Amino acid sequence: MFKRTSAAETQTEMISLDGWSLGDLRNDPSRELAEAVQVVLRQVARPRANLGGAGPPGRAD
């Protein structure tokens, strides 16, 4: 149901929501969407701070 990006596009593990409305998302019971939401929530709970400092980034996920 969801499209992953091809090699010519930006690489991401997230599902494409292109063309979906908020209503579509609210009514979608798919496992892929639930997993994507969990990924985003984990990243929000533990944000990265890559602000162009001299050191390496704090996270590489």
Short mmCIF file of C-alpha atoms in Angstrom, two decimals:
data_model
loop_
_atom_site.label_atom_id
_atom_site.label_comp_id
_atom_site.label_asym_id
_atom_site.label_seq_id
_atom_site.Cartn_x
_atom_site.Cartn_y
_atom_site.Cartn_z
CA MET A 1 0.00 0.00 0.00
CA PHE A 2 2.83 2.43 0.84
CA LYS A 3 5.65 3.27 -1.55
CA ARG A 4 9.30 3.30 -0.56
CA THR A 5 11.62 5.61 -2.47
CA SER A 6 13.64 4.33 -5.40
CA ALA A 7 17.42 4.62 -5.74
CA ALA A 8 17.04 7.79 -7.85
CA GLU A 9 15.09 9.52 -5.07
CA THR A 10 16.16 10.53 -1.59
CA GLN A 11 16.96 7.45 0.48
CA THR A 12 14.68 6.95 3.47
CA GLU A 13 13.20 4.16 5.54
CA MET A 14 9.98 6.10 6.01
CA ILE A 15 6.86 5.40 4.01
CA SER A 16 5.72 7.86 1.40
CA LEU A 17 2.55 9.73 2.34
CA ASP A 18 2.37 11.51 -0.99
CA GLY A 19 -1.26 12.03 -1.95
CA TRP A 20 -2.67 11.02 1.46
CA SER A 21 -5.02 13.26 3.43
CA LEU A 22 -5.15 13.42 7.23
CA GLY A 23 -8.46 11.59 7.02
CA ASP A 24 -6.80 8.79 5.04
CA LEU A 25 -4.11 8.49 7.70
CA ARG A 26 -6.58 8.45 10.58
CA ASN A 27 -8.53 5.62 8.94
CA ASP A 28 -5.55 3.50 7.90
CA PRO A 29 -5.00 0.46 10.16
CA SER A 30 -1.86 -0.77 8.35
CA ARG A 31 1.15 -2.11 10.20
CA GLU A 32 3.54 -0.05 8.04
CA LEU A 33 1.92 3.20 9.12
CA ALA A 34 1.94 2.18 12.80
CA GLU A 35 5.66 1.31 12.56
CA ALA A 36 6.46 4.63 10.87
CA VAL A 37 4.64 6.51 13.63
CA GLN A 38 6.70 4.67 16.26
CA VAL A 39 9.96 5.61 14.47
CA VAL A 40 8.97 9.27 14.43
CA LEU A 41 7.91 9.22 18.09
CA ARG A 42 11.27 7.68 19.12
CA GLN A 43 13.13 10.38 17.20
CA VAL A 44 11.03 13.12 18.80
CA ALA A 45 11.69 11.67 22.25
CA ARG A 46 15.47 11.63 21.56
CA PRO A 47 16.25 14.43 19.07
CA ARG A 48 19.61 14.95 17.41
CA ALA A 49 21.60 18.14 17.76
CA ASN A 50 23.70 18.42 14.59
CA LEU A 51 24.25 22.14 14.45
CA GLY A 52 27.49 22.22 12.45
CA GLY A 53 29.96 21.86 15.30
CA ALA A 54 33.53 20.61 14.89
CA GLY A 55 32.81 17.11 16.25
CA PRO A 56 30.95 14.18 14.73
CA PRO A 57 27.17 13.98 15.01
CA GLY A 58 25.74 12.62 18.24
CA ARG A 59 23.59 10.03 16.50
CA ALA A 60 23.85 8.23 13.19
CA ASP A 61 20.46 6.66 12.62
#
